[in-house]
Coordinates of C-alpha atoms in Angstrom, one line a residue:
M367 CA 0.0 0.0 0.0
K368 CA 1.6 3.3 -0.9
T369 CA 1.8 6.2 1.4
H370 CA 1.3 9.2 -0.8
R371 CA 0.9 12.5 0.9
T372 CA -0.9 15.2 -1.0
N373 CA -0.5 18.8 -0.2
L374 CA -1.2 22.2 -1.7
K375 CA 1.4 24.7 -0.6
T376 CA 3.4 27.2 -2.6
W377 CA 6.8 28.8 -2.2
T378 CA 5.0 32.0 -1.2
S379 CA 5.7 32.3 2.5
R380 CA 6.4 28.6 2.5
W381 CA 7.1 27.2 6.0
A382 CA 10.0 24.7 6.1
L383 CA 10.3 23.2 9.5
A384 CA 13.9 23.2 10.5
C385 CA 14.0 21.6 13.9
G386 CA 12.1 24.4 15.5
L387 CA 13.1 27.0 13.0
L388 CA 10.3 27.9 10.6
L389 CA 11.8 29.2 7.4
S390 CA 9.6 31.9 5.8
L391 CA 10.5 32.2 2.2
S392 CA 8.4 35.1 1.0
L393 CA 9.7 37.0 -2.0
F394 CA 8.9 34.6 -4.8
A395 CA 5.8 32.6 -5.4
S396 CA 7.0 29.3 -6.7
A397 CA 7.6 25.6 -5.9
N398 CA 6.3 24.0 -2.8
D399 CA 8.9 22.5 -0.5
R400 CA 11.8 23.2 -2.8
V401 CA 14.5 24.5 -0.5
A402 CA 15.1 28.1 -1.2
V403 CA 16.5 31.3 0.3
R404 CA 15.3 34.7 -0.4
P405 CA 17.3 37.9 0.6
G406 CA 15.6 40.4 2.8
A407 CA 16.4 44.0 3.8
G408 CA 17.4 45.7 7.0
Q409 CA 19.1 48.5 8.8
P410 CA 22.6 48.9 10.4
V411 CA 22.7 48.2 14.1
S412 CA 24.7 49.4 17.1
R413 CA 25.7 47.4 20.2
H414 CA 24.2 47.1 23.6
N415 CA 24.4 44.2 26.1
F416 CA 20.9 42.9 26.8
G417 CA 22.1 40.2 29.2
S418 CA 20.9 36.6 29.3
T419 CA 17.3 37.5 28.3
L420 CA 16.1 40.2 26.0
P421 CA 13.6 42.7 27.6
L422 CA 10.3 43.1 25.8
N423 CA 9.2 46.2 24.1
N424 CA 5.5 46.7 23.7
H425 CA 5.7 46.5 20.8
E426 CA 14.5 20.8 5.6
V427 CA 21.1 14.0 3.7
L428 CA 20.3 10.9 3.2
P429 CA 21.7 8.1 5.4
T430 CA 22.7 4.9 3.6
T431 CA 19.6 2.8 3.6
S432 CA 18.3 -0.4 2.1
P433 CA 15.9 0.1 -0.8
V434 CA 12.3 -0.1 0.2
S435 CA 9.8 -2.1 -1.8
V436 CA 8.3 -0.5 -4.9
P437 CA 5.1 1.3 -4.0
N438 CA 2.0 0.4 -6.0
Y439 CA 1.4 3.8 -7.7
N440 CA -2.0 2.8 -9.0
N441 CA -3.7 2.5 -5.7
E442 CA -6.1 5.0 -4.3
L443 CA -4.4 8.4 -4.2
F444 CA -5.6 9.7 -0.9
N445 CA -5.3 6.6 1.3
Q446 CA -3.6 8.4 4.1
S447 CA -6.5 10.4 5.3
P448 CA -10.2 9.7 6.1
Y449 CA -11.6 11.1 2.8
Q450 CA -15.3 11.3 1.9
Q451 CA -16.2 9.1 -1.0
Q452 CA -14.7 10.6 -4.2
V453 CA -16.6 10.5 -7.5
P454 CA -15.7 11.7 -11.0
F455 CA -16.6 15.3 -11.8
N456 CA -17.5 16.9 -15.1
F457 CA -15.6 20.2 -15.4
N458 CA -17.1 23.4 -16.7
Q459 CA -13.8 25.2 -17.3
Q460 CA -15.0 28.8 -17.6
P461 CA -12.7 31.5 -18.9
V462 CA -10.6 33.2 -16.2
S463 CA -9.2 36.6 -15.8
P464 CA -5.5 37.1 -16.4
A465 CA -3.1 35.5 -14.0
P466 CA -1.3 37.7 -11.5
S467 CA 2.2 38.5 -12.3
H468 CA 4.7 36.6 -10.2
S469 CA 8.5 36.8 -10.5
E470 CA 10.0 33.4 -11.1
P471 CA 13.4 32.3 -9.9
S472 CA 16.1 31.9 -12.6
I473 CA 18.2 28.8 -13.0
D474 CA 20.9 30.5 -11.0
D475 CA 18.5 31.2 -8.2
E476 CA 17.4 27.5 -8.3
L477 CA 21.0 26.4 -8.1
S478 CA 21.9 28.7 -5.2
Y479 CA 18.8 27.5 -3.3
R480 CA 19.5 23.8 -3.9
Y481 CA 23.2 23.8 -2.9
T482 CA 22.7 25.6 0.4
D483 CA 20.1 23.1 1.4
P484 CA 21.5 20.7 4.0
R485 CA 19.2 17.9 2.8
M486 CA 20.4 18.1 -0.8
L487 CA 24.0 18.5 0.2
N488 CA 24.0 15.5 2.5
F489 CA 22.3 13.4 -0.1
L490 CA 25.0 14.5 -2.6
R491 CA 27.7 13.4 -0.2
S492 CA 26.2 10.0 0.4
T493 CA 24.9 9.0 -3.0
S494 CA 26.6 7.1 -5.9
I495 CA 26.4 7.3 -9.7
N496 CA 24.7 3.9 -9.7
Q497 CA 22.0 5.1 -7.3
L498 CA 21.4 8.2 -9.3
T499 CA 21.1 6.2 -12.5
S500 CA 18.3 4.1 -10.8
L501 CA 16.8 7.2 -9.3
Y502 CA 16.5 8.9 -12.7
M503 CA 14.8 5.9 -14.2
E504 CA 12.3 5.6 -11.3
M505 CA 11.5 9.3 -11.4
S506 CA 11.0 9.2 -15.2
Q507 CA 8.5 6.4 -14.9
L508 CA 6.5 8.3 -12.2
I509 CA 6.5 11.5 -14.3
D510 CA 5.3 9.6 -17.4
Q511 CA 2.5 7.9 -15.4
R512 CA 1.4 10.6 -13.0
H513 CA 2.3 14.1 -13.9
V514 CA -0.7 16.2 -14.9
N515 CA 1.0 17.3 -18.2
P516 CA 4.3 15.6 -18.8
I517 CA 6.5 17.1 -21.5
A518 CA 8.6 15.2 -24.0
Y519 CA 12.0 13.8 -23.0
E520 CA 13.7 16.1 -25.5
Q521 CA 12.4 19.1 -23.6
R522 CA 13.3 17.6 -20.2
T523 CA 16.8 16.9 -21.4
E524 CA 17.3 20.4 -22.9
R525 CA 16.3 22.0 -19.5
A526 CA 18.6 19.6 -17.6
L527 CA 21.6 20.4 -19.8
A528 CA 20.8 24.1 -19.4
S529 CA 20.9 23.7 -15.6
L530 CA 24.3 22.0 -15.9
A531 CA 25.6 24.8 -18.2
R532 CA 24.7 27.4 -15.6
A533 CA 25.8 25.2 -12.7
I534 CA 29.5 25.1 -13.8
Q535 CA 29.7 28.9 -13.5
N536 CA 27.6 29.2 -10.3
P537 CA 29.8 29.8 -7.3
T538 CA 27.4 28.1 -4.8
F539 CA 27.3 24.9 -6.9
L540 CA 31.1 24.9 -7.5
Q541 CA 31.8 25.4 -3.8
A542 CA 29.4 22.6 -2.8
V543 CA 30.9 20.1 -5.2
R544 CA 34.5 21.3 -4.6
A545 CA 35.2 22.0 -8.3
N546 CA 37.1 24.8 -10.0
G547 CA 35.3 26.6 -12.8
N548 CA 38.1 28.1 -14.9
S549 CA 36.6 30.3 -17.5
A550 CA 38.2 28.7 -20.5
G551 CA 37.2 25.2 -19.4
V552 CA 33.7 26.3 -18.5
Q553 CA 33.1 27.9 -21.9
Q554 CA 34.3 24.8 -23.7
V555 CA 32.1 22.5 -21.6
Q556 CA 29.1 24.8 -22.1
A557 CA 29.6 24.6 -25.9
E558 CA 29.8 20.8 -25.6
L559 CA 26.5 20.7 -23.6
S560 CA 24.8 23.0 -26.0
G561 CA 25.8 20.8 -28.9
L562 CA 24.8 17.7 -27.1
A563 CA 21.2 18.8 -26.8
S564 CA 20.9 19.3 -30.5
R565 CA 23.1 16.3 -31.6
Q566 CA 21.4 13.8 -29.4
P567 CA 17.7 14.7 -28.8
A568 CA 16.4 12.2 -26.3
R569 CA 13.1 10.5 -27.1
S570 CA 13.0 8.0 -24.2
A571 CA 14.1 7.6 -20.6
Q572 CA 17.0 5.4 -21.7
E573 CA 18.2 7.9 -24.3
A574 CA 18.0 10.7 -21.7
L575 CA 19.9 8.6 -19.3
G576 CA 22.7 8.2 -21.9
V577 CA 22.9 12.0 -22.2
M578 CA 23.1 12.3 -18.4
Q579 CA 26.0 9.8 -18.2
Y580 CA 27.8 11.4 -21.1
A581 CA 27.5 14.9 -19.5
A582 CA 28.7 13.5 -16.2
S583 CA 31.8 12.2 -17.9
V584 CA 32.5 15.5 -19.7
L585 CA 32.2 17.6 -16.6
N586 CA 34.3 15.3 -14.5
R587 CA 37.1 15.1 -17.1
S588 CA 37.2 18.8 -18.0
L589 CA 36.3 20.5 -14.7
G590 CA 36.7 18.0 -12.0
V591 CA 33.0 18.0 -11.1
P592 CA 32.1 14.7 -9.4
M593 CA 29.9 12.5 -11.7
E594 CA 27.4 12.3 -8.8
A595 CA 27.0 16.1 -8.7
T596 CA 26.3 16.3 -12.5
A597 CA 23.8 13.4 -12.3
L598 CA 22.0 15.0 -9.4
E599 CA 21.7 18.4 -11.1
F600 CA 20.6 16.7 -14.3
I601 CA 17.8 15.1 -12.3
N602 CA 16.8 18.3 -10.6
G603 CA 16.9 20.2 -13.9
T604 CA 14.7 17.5 -15.4
I605 CA 12.1 18.0 -12.7
D606 CA 12.3 21.8 -12.9
S607 CA 11.3 21.5 -16.6
L608 CA 7.9 20.1 -15.6
D609 CA 6.5 23.0 -13.5
K610 CA 7.5 25.2 -10.6
Y611 CA 6.0 23.0 -7.9
S612 CA 7.4 19.5 -8.7
S613 CA 10.7 18.7 -6.9
F614 CA 12.9 16.0 -5.5
V615 CA 12.7 16.1 -1.7
P616 CA 15.5 14.2 0.0
A617 CA 14.6 12.8 3.4
A618 CA 15.8 14.8 6.4
T619 CA 17.9 13.4 9.2
A620 CA 17.6 14.5 12.8
Q621 CA 20.2 17.1 12.0
A622 CA 18.8 18.5 8.8
P623 CA 15.9 20.9 8.2
S624 CA 12.8 19.2 6.8
A625 CA 10.0 20.8 4.8
G626 CA 6.9 19.3 6.5
L627 CA 3.8 20.0 8.4
E628 CA 4.7 18.4 11.7
E629 CA 2.9 19.2 15.0
R630 CA 6.0 18.9 17.2
I631 CA 9.5 19.8 16.4
V632 CA 12.8 20.2 18.2
G633 CA 14.4 23.7 18.2
I634 CA 14.1 27.2 19.5
G635 CA 10.7 28.2 18.1
V636 CA 11.1 31.1 15.8
E637 CA 10.0 31.9 12.2
L638 CA 12.7 33.6 10.1
K639 CA 13.3 35.2 6.8
A640 CA 16.6 36.4 5.3
H641 CA 17.7 39.9 6.1
D642 CA 20.8 41.8 4.9
Q643 CA 22.1 41.9 8.5
G644 CA 21.3 38.3 9.3
M645 CA 17.9 36.6 10.0
H646 CA 14.7 38.5 10.6
I647 CA 12.3 37.1 13.2
V648 CA 8.8 37.2 11.7
G649 CA 7.2 35.1 14.4
V650 CA 7.8 33.5 17.8
I651 CA 6.1 30.2 18.5
E652 CA 4.0 30.1 21.7
G653 CA 5.6 28.0 24.4
G654 CA 9.0 27.8 22.8
P655 CA 12.4 28.7 24.1
A656 CA 12.5 31.9 22.1
E657 CA 9.2 33.1 23.7
A658 CA 10.6 32.3 27.1
A659 CA 13.7 34.4 26.4
K660 CA 11.4 37.2 25.3
L661 CA 12.5 37.3 21.7
Q662 CA 9.9 39.0 19.5
R663 CA 8.8 39.7 16.0
G664 CA 11.0 42.3 14.4
D665 CA 14.2 41.2 16.2
I666 CA 17.2 40.4 13.9
I667 CA 19.6 37.5 14.6
I668 CA 22.9 38.8 13.5
A669 CA 25.2 36.0 14.7
I670 CA 24.9 32.4 15.8
N671 CA 27.5 31.1 18.2
N672 CA 29.5 34.2 17.4
Q673 CA 29.5 33.5 13.7
Q674 CA 28.1 36.5 11.7
L675 CA 25.1 35.8 9.5
A676 CA 25.4 38.8 7.1
G677 CA 25.4 37.4 3.6
M678 CA 24.5 33.9 4.8
S679 CA 21.6 32.0 3.3
L680 CA 18.5 31.0 5.3
N681 CA 19.3 27.3 4.8
Q682 CA 22.8 27.8 6.2
A683 CA 21.5 29.7 9.2
A684 CA 18.9 27.0 9.8
D685 CA 21.7 24.4 9.8
M686 CA 23.5 26.3 12.4
I687 CA 20.5 26.6 14.7
T688 CA 19.6 23.0 14.3
G689 CA 20.8 20.5 16.9
P690 CA 19.9 17.7 19.2
E691 CA 17.3 18.2 21.9
G692 CA 18.9 19.3 25.2
T693 CA 21.8 21.2 23.6
S694 CA 21.9 25.0 23.4
V695 CA 22.7 27.8 20.9
N696 CA 23.9 31.3 21.4
L697 CA 22.3 34.1 19.4
T698 CA 23.3 37.7 19.0
V699 CA 20.1 39.7 18.5
S700 CA 19.5 43.2 17.3
R701 CA 16.5 45.2 18.4
N702 CA 15.7 48.8 17.7
G703 CA 19.4 49.6 16.9
S704 CA 20.8 47.8 19.9
T705 CA 22.3 44.3 20.2
G706 CA 22.6 41.6 22.9
N707 CA 23.2 38.0 23.4
V708 CA 20.9 35.2 24.5
T709 CA 21.5 31.4 25.0
L710 CA 18.5 29.2 24.2
P711 CA 18.0 25.5 24.7
R712 CA 16.8 23.3 21.9
R713 CA 13.8 21.4 23.0
S714 CA 10.5 20.0 21.7
V715 CA 8.0 22.7 20.7
Y716 CA 4.4 22.2 19.7
V717 CA 3.8 24.1 16.5
S718 CA 0.2 25.1 16.1
S719 CA -1.0 26.5 12.7
V720 CA -3.8 28.4 14.6
T721 CA -2.6 31.6 16.2
G722 CA -3.8 35.0 17.3
V723 CA -7.0 33.7 18.9
K724 CA -8.8 36.8 20.4
M725 CA -11.8 39.0 20.5
L726 CA -11.2 41.9 18.1
D727 CA -14.1 43.9 19.3
Q728 CA -16.0 43.1 22.5
T729 CA -18.8 45.5 21.7
R730 CA -19.5 44.0 18.3
K731 CA -18.6 40.5 19.5
V732 CA -16.1 40.0 16.6
G733 CA -13.7 37.1 17.1
Y734 CA -10.4 36.5 15.3
V735 CA -8.4 33.4 14.3
R736 CA -5.4 33.2 12.0
L737 CA -4.5 30.0 10.2
K738 CA -0.9 30.0 9.1
Q739 CA -1.0 26.8 7.1
F740 CA -3.2 23.7 6.7
S741 CA -1.2 21.2 8.8
E742 CA -1.9 17.9 10.5
S743 CA -3.2 19.5 13.6
S744 CA -5.2 22.4 12.0
T745 CA -8.7 20.9 12.4
K746 CA -8.1 20.0 16.1
D747 CA -6.5 23.3 17.0
L748 CA -9.2 25.3 15.1
D749 CA -11.9 23.5 17.0
A750 CA -10.4 24.5 20.3
A751 CA -10.0 28.1 19.1
L752 CA -13.6 28.4 17.9
W753 CA -15.0 27.0 21.1
K754 CA -12.9 29.5 23.2
L755 CA -14.2 32.4 21.1
Y756 CA -17.8 31.1 21.3
Q757 CA -17.5 31.0 25.1
D758 CA -16.2 34.5 25.0
G759 CA -19.3 35.7 23.2
M760 CA -18.2 35.7 19.6
Q761 CA -21.0 36.5 17.1
T762 CA -18.9 37.1 14.0
L763 CA -15.7 35.3 13.0
V764 CA -12.8 36.9 11.2
F765 CA -10.8 34.0 9.7
D766 CA -7.4 35.2 8.6
L767 CA -5.7 33.3 5.7
R768 CA -3.3 36.1 4.7
G769 CA 0.1 34.8 4.0
N770 CA -1.1 31.2 4.3
P771 CA 0.7 29.2 1.6
G772 CA -1.5 26.2 1.8
G773 CA -0.8 22.7 3.1
L774 CA -2.7 19.4 3.3
L775 CA -5.7 18.9 0.9
T776 CA -7.4 16.8 3.6
Q777 CA -7.3 19.7 6.0
A778 CA -8.6 22.2 3.5
I779 CA -11.6 19.9 2.9
S780 CA -12.2 19.2 6.6
I781 CA -12.0 22.8 7.6
S782 CA -14.3 23.9 4.8
D783 CA -16.8 21.3 5.9
K784 CA -16.9 22.9 9.3
F785 CA -18.6 26.0 7.8
I786 CA -20.5 24.8 4.8
S787 CA -23.6 22.8 5.4
N788 CA -24.1 21.6 1.9
G789 CA -22.7 22.0 -1.6
S790 CA -19.4 21.4 -3.4
I791 CA -16.1 22.2 -1.7
V792 CA -13.5 21.4 -4.4
S793 CA -12.9 19.2 -7.4
T794 CA -9.6 17.9 -8.7
K795 CA -8.8 16.6 -12.2
G796 CA -5.6 14.8 -13.4
R797 CA -4.7 12.3 -16.1
N798 CA -5.6 9.3 -13.9
A799 CA -8.9 8.3 -12.5
E800 CA -7.6 8.4 -9.0
D801 CA -6.7 12.1 -9.4
N802 CA -10.3 13.0 -10.3
T803 CA -12.3 13.8 -7.2
H804 CA -15.3 15.8 -6.2
E805 CA -15.6 16.8 -2.5
V806 CA -18.9 17.9 -1.0
A807 CA -19.9 19.2 2.4
T808 CA -21.4 16.5 4.6
F809 CA -20.6 17.5 8.2
D810 CA -23.9 17.7 10.1
R811 CA -22.7 20.0 12.9
T812 CA -21.6 23.0 10.9
W813 CA -20.7 26.3 12.5
K814 CA -23.3 28.8 11.3
I815 CA -21.4 31.8 12.8
P816 CA -21.3 34.8 10.4
M817 CA -17.8 35.0 8.9
V818 CA -15.4 37.2 7.1
V819 CA -12.3 35.6 5.4
L820 CA -9.1 37.6 4.9
I821 CA -6.9 36.8 2.0
D822 CA -4.0 38.4 0.2
E823 CA -1.6 37.8 -2.7
N824 CA 0.3 35.3 -0.6
S825 CA -2.8 33.2 0.2
A826 CA -2.4 30.1 -2.0
S827 CA -3.5 26.6 -2.7
A828 CA -5.4 25.1 0.2
S829 CA -6.2 28.7 1.3
E830 CA -7.7 29.3 -2.1
I831 CA -9.8 26.1 -1.9
F832 CA -11.3 27.3 1.4
A833 CA -11.9 30.9 0.3
A834 CA -13.5 29.8 -3.0
A835 CA -15.7 27.3 -1.2
I836 CA -16.9 30.0 1.3
Q837 CA -17.4 32.6 -1.5
E838 CA -19.1 30.4 -4.1
N839 CA -21.4 28.7 -1.6
G840 CA -22.5 32.1 -0.3
R841 CA -21.3 31.4 3.2
G842 CA -19.2 34.5 4.0
V843 CA -17.6 37.6 2.7
I844 CA -14.0 37.6 1.3
V845 CA -11.9 40.6 2.2
G846 CA -8.4 41.7 1.1
R847 CA -6.5 41.2 -2.2
R848 CA -6.6 38.7 -5.0
S849 CA -5.0 35.4 -3.9
Y850 CA -2.0 33.8 -5.5
G851 CA -3.7 31.5 -8.0
K852 CA -1.8 28.3 -7.6
G853 CA -4.5 25.8 -8.5
T854 CA -2.6 22.6 -8.6
V855 CA -2.2 19.5 -6.4
Q856 CA 1.1 17.9 -5.6
T857 CA 1.5 14.3 -4.4
H858 CA 4.5 13.0 -2.5
F859 CA 5.6 9.6 -4.0
P860 CA 8.0 7.7 -1.7
L861 CA 11.0 6.5 -3.7
R862 CA 12.4 3.0 -3.7
T863 CA 15.9 4.0 -5.1
A864 CA 16.6 6.8 -2.6
S865 CA 15.4 7.9 0.8
G866 CA 13.1 10.7 -0.1
D867 CA 10.1 11.7 -2.1
L868 CA 9.3 12.9 -5.6
K869 CA 6.8 15.7 -5.2
L870 CA 4.8 15.7 -8.4
T871 CA 2.0 17.9 -9.7
T872 CA -0.7 15.4 -10.4
A873 CA -3.9 17.4 -10.7
K874 CA -5.5 20.8 -11.0
F875 CA -8.2 21.9 -8.7
Y876 CA -11.5 23.7 -9.4
S877 CA -13.8 25.8 -7.4
P878 CA -17.4 24.7 -6.4
Q879 CA -18.7 26.3 -9.6
G880 CA -16.1 24.5 -11.8
R881 CA -13.8 27.5 -12.2
E882 CA -10.2 26.6 -12.8
M883 CA -8.1 28.1 -10.0
A884 CA -4.7 27.9 -11.6
G885 CA -3.6 31.4 -12.5
A886 CA -6.9 32.9 -11.4
G887 CA -7.1 32.7 -7.6
V888 CA -9.9 34.2 -5.6
T889 CA -11.0 37.8 -6.1
P890 CA -12.2 39.3 -2.8
D891 CA -15.7 40.7 -2.4
V892 CA -14.2 43.6 -0.6
N893 CA -10.9 44.8 -2.1
V894 CA -8.6 46.6 0.4
P895 CA -5.4 48.3 -1.0
A896 CA -2.2 46.6 0.1
A897 CA -0.7 49.9 1.3
T898 CA -3.3 50.1 4.0
A899 CA -3.5 46.5 5.2
G900 CA -1.5 43.4 6.0
L901 CA -0.1 41.3 8.8
E902 CA 2.5 43.9 9.5
F903 CA -0.1 46.4 10.7
A904 CA -1.5 46.5 14.2
A905 CA -5.1 45.4 14.3
E906 CA -6.5 48.8 14.9
Q907 CA -4.6 50.1 11.8
D908 CA -5.1 47.1 9.6
G909 CA -7.4 48.0 6.7
D910 CA -8.5 44.4 6.3
I911 CA -9.6 44.0 9.9
I912 CA -11.2 47.5 9.8
A913 CA -13.2 46.4 6.8
A914 CA -14.1 43.1 8.5
I915 CA -15.5 44.9 11.5
R916 CA -17.5 47.3 9.3
L917 CA -19.0 44.3 7.6
A918 CA -20.0 42.8 10.9
D919 CA -21.7 46.1 11.7
D920 CA -23.7 46.2 8.5
G921 CA -24.9 42.6 8.8
R922 CA -23.7 41.2 5.5
P923 CA -21.9 38.2 7.0
A924 CA -24.9 37.4 9.1
D925 CA -27.3 37.6 6.2
L926 CA -25.1 35.1 4.2
A927 CA -24.9 32.8 7.2
N928 CA -28.6 32.8 7.6
R929 CA -29.2 32.0 3.9
A930 CA -26.3 29.6 3.4
G931 CA -28.1 26.5 4.7
S932 CA -30.8 26.7 2.1
T933 CA -28.8 28.5 -0.7
P934 CA -25.9 26.3 -1.8
N935 CA -24.7 28.8 -4.5
R936 CA -23.7 32.4 -4.0
Q937 CA -26.5 35.0 -4.6
G938 CA -26.8 38.7 -4.1
V939 CA -23.2 39.4 -3.1
K940 CA -21.5 42.0 -5.3
N941 CA -17.8 42.9 -5.5
F942 CA -17.0 46.2 -3.9
S943 CA -14.0 48.1 -2.6
L944 CA -13.3 50.2 0.5

């Protein structure tokens, strides 16, 4: 029985759990769970000794393993989770408005991200050319059988060779593989690779494998690049040719960051993004060591164990913070122009995807919940939050999905089912019958609370499934900015030739009314300009929250909630702006 895991999560504000360090990669919207680092921006700092704790202002290597048995890839796709019965769906693919413009990473970006990822580097150090040969053939078979729109081998090979041509002049790649890229040799090899693509167009996996092996020989002979490094990059380049979400995901060891949706992790409990001075803390996990030491959002980690972080990648910093439970790490932290040192223990931290549970307005009885991603524990944690707010007198719910990059499809369906009493939730369509599903609301104890859903340009995938289900079933009002428009489902296929997964785009998903979500996203009912709203604003200054409270006042969410049980499709709600 295979153990596929299906998720819907984009590179936009993607969360890679790195032993307690959540890596927030937020500047490009792209492939889910690909390891990446994005530079940030910051200000110079001056020094001041905070002492052992910082005072508050108010303000994802492969060990050598035996091959596992070949999974049966033709079994039911979603066997991991308790799904409702899935039936085929006839798609009415309506025209969509133009896709939002998203910057895409270049080949050089991809290379730099890959070869600062501890998982990829450790896999490279432990693999062999024979293993990579087997891995390429296994992945090719999976792509041919399950990818939603596989391209020809000739195109895959051209992209793989282009990746290699860039790799041999990419400093990060050359440093990682311990090779020297002298300019004359590089130009000669690049010409050879370019000619190879035209001289030997691959028309099968076996022919493409021959190209990979020949390229590995050329790079090794001419530039000293290990054959394993060439083969691995050829594989990665091949997968990159498919779409921006498919990727090879090496398994993580206890010492390497993993891109997952775990409930409990070992670490210090912070969420980071890259900054020109180091690492910027964008969130502190409740109950973690960082919270106990009074670290807070906005702090900048400028050194780890006295090693400066300026110019370092997010993956490299994560690797430095990662360590066994019970050990400690020393951080130099900047806050408001001053710096200090703090030593934190690495310990088990519960990571809840549900945060910020509070009453926004006691007079109007408006409650607030933010869902940061759709993880294993989201349904359970959301239940607890909703009951707490209900006991506090909540009469309208503001459900914040801003910056939520997605997550598990099962959770998107389960949480949608909590608020929709009947009607369609989402449909998926791929090349195989097991990828075609139609999910409908069945939960008989639905929350009928009036609700406003907040979205932005970084709300993607599972977030868009939920928002579209609420909107097109007439269940609530959507506020904010147009969502990302990911619209595809990725399935994790465990590999038999290596310890890791092939994450492959296997289907597209469609809204309750049959609208294709890829490239379109969800358009809010109430558009709020980005300049006046967002997670960086305090609640009382956040235009999205201000709009949500106004809506609670004028009764629109309540009207929709009252009609939703008997009106499965949206009626009478017009788009408008504040």
